[in-house]
Tab-separated table of C-alpha atoms in Angstrom:
chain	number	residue	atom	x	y	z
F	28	UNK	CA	112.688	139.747	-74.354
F	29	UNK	CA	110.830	141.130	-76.631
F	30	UNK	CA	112.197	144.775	-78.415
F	31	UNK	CA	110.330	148.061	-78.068
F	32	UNK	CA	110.124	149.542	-81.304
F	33	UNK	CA	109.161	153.175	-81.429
F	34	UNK	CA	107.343	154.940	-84.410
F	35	UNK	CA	110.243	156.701	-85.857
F	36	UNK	CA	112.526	153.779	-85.839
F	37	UNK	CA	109.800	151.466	-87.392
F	38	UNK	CA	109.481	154.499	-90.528
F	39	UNK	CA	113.511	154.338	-90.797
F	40	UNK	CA	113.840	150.912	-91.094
F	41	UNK	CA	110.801	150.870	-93.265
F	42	UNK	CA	112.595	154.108	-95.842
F	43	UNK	CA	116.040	152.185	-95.635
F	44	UNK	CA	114.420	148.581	-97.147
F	45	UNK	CA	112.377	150.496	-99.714
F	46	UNK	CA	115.542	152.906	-100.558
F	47	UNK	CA	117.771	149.611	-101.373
F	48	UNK	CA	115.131	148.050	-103.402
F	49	UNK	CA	114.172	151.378	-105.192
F	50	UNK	CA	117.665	152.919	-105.771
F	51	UNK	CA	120.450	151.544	-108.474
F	52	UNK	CA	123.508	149.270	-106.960
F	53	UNK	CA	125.597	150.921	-105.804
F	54	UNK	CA	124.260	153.706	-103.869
F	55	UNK	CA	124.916	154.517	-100.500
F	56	UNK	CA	122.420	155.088	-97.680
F	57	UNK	CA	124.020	156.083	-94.414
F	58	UNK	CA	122.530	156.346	-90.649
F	59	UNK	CA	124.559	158.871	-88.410
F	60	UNK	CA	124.061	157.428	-84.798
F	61	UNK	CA	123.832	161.287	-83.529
F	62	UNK	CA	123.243	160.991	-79.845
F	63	UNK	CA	123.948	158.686	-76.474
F	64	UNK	CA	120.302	157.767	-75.042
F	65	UNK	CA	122.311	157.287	-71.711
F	66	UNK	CA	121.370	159.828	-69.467
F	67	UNK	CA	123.132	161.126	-66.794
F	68	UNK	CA	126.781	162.558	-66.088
F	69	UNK	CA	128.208	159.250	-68.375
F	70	UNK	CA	126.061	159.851	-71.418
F	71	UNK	CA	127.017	163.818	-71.058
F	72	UNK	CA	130.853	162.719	-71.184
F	73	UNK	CA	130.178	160.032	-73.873
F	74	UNK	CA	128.555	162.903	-76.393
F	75	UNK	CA	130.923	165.478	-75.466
F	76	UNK	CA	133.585	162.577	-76.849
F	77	UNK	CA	131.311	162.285	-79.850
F	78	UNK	CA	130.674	166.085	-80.853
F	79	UNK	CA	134.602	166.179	-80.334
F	80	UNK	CA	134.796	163.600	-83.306
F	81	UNK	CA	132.955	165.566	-85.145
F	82	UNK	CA	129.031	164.881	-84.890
F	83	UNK	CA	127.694	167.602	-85.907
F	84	UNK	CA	124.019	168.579	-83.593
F	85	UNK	CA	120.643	168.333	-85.898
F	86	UNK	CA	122.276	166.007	-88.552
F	87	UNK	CA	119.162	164.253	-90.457
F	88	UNK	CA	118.445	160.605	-89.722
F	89	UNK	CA	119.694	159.312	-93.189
F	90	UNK	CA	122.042	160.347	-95.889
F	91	UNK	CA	121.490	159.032	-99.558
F	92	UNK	CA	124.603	159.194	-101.637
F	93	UNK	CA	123.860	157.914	-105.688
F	94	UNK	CA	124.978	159.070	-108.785
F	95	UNK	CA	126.550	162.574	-107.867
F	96	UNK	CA	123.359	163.337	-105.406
F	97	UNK	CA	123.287	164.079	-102.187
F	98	UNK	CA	120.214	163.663	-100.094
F	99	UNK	CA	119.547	164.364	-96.343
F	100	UNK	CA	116.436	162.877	-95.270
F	101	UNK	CA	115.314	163.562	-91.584
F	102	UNK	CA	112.549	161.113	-89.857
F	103	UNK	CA	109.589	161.967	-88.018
F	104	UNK	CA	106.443	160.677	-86.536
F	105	UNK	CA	103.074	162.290	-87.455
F	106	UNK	CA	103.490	164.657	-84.689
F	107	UNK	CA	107.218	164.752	-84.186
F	108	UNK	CA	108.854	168.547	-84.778
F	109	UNK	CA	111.998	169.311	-85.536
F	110	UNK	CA	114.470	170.934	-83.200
F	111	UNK	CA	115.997	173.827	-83.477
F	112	UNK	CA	119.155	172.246	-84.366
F	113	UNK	CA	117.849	170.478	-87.197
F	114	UNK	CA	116.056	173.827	-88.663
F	115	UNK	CA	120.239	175.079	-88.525
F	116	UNK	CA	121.118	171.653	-90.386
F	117	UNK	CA	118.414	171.865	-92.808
F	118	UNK	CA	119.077	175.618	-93.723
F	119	UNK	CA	122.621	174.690	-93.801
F	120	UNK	CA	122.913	172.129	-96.558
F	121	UNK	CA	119.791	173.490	-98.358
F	122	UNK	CA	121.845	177.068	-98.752
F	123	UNK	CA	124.942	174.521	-100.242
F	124	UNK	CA	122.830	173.332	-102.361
F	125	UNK	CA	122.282	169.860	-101.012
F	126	UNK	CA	118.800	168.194	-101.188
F	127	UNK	CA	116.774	167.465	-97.905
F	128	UNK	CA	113.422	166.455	-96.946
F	129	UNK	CA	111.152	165.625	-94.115
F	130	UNK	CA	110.025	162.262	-94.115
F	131	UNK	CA	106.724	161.103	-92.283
F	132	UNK	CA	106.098	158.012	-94.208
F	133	UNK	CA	107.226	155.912	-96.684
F	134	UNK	CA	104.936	157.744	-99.474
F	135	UNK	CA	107.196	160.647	-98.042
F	136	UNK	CA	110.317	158.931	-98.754
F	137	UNK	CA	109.849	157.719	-101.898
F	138	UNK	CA	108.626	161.464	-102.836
F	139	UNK	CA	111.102	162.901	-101.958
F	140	UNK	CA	113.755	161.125	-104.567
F	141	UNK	CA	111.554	162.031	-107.180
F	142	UNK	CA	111.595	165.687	-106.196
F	143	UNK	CA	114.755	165.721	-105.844
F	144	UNK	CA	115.750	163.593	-109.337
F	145	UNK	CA	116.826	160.456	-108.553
F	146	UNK	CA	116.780	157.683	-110.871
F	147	UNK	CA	114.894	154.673	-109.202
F	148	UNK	CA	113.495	151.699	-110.175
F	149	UNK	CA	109.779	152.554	-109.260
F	150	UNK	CA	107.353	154.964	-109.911
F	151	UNK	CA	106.570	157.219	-106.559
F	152	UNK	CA	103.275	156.481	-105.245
F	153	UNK	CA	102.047	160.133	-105.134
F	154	UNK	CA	101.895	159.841	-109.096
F	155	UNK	CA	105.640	161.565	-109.632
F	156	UNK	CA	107.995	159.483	-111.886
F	157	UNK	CA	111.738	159.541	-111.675
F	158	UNK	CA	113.532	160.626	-114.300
């Protein structure tokens, strides 16, 4: 049986290869499973269970943890929006001081460690060089 892929799982798989080849040893890159995809009264009680653990709604796709930095990186296709909860997430670790960014490609990606100061091993492809 062949897997269905879908366009924002094909970009995160895409950021996470490039993000271990680009960042030093050592760093962290984390994926939050945030949500049951099983609908219906048992997928309701299974995230209930979960937000009781502690997720917390609107949390971004990836967290990259290197050298003292935080960065939250949330995934989206061309067209995809964010929800209202992740506007709240974003404003909420932006205001601590926390970096984030939207990521719609792997340009996007890569970007965004530069803007945000990471030391990589390779030069961002929109022209912007790591520190």
């Amino acid at each position: 049986m062949k897997r269905r892929g879908t366009p924002e799982a094909d970009l995160q798989r895409a950021v996470v290869t490039a993000l271990r080849f680009a960042l030093p040893k050592g760093t962290i890159i984390h994926h939050c499973a945030n949500e049951v995809t099983e609908a219906g009264p048992r997928g309701a009680k299974r995230q209930a269970i979960l937000v009781g653990m502690g997720v917390y709604p609107g949390f971004a796709d990836l967290m990259v943890l290197c050298a003292g930095r935080v960065l939250f990186l949330e995934l989206k296709s061309l067209k995809g929006r964010l929800s209202p909860a992740q506007e709240a997430f974003r404003d909420a670790v932006t205001a601590q001081g926390f970096g984030w960014a939207l990521v719609r490609s792997l340009d996007d990606a890569l970007g965004a460690l530069a803007d945000h100061r990471f030391t990589t091993r390779v030069a961002s492809p929109t022209g912007r060089v790591t520190p």
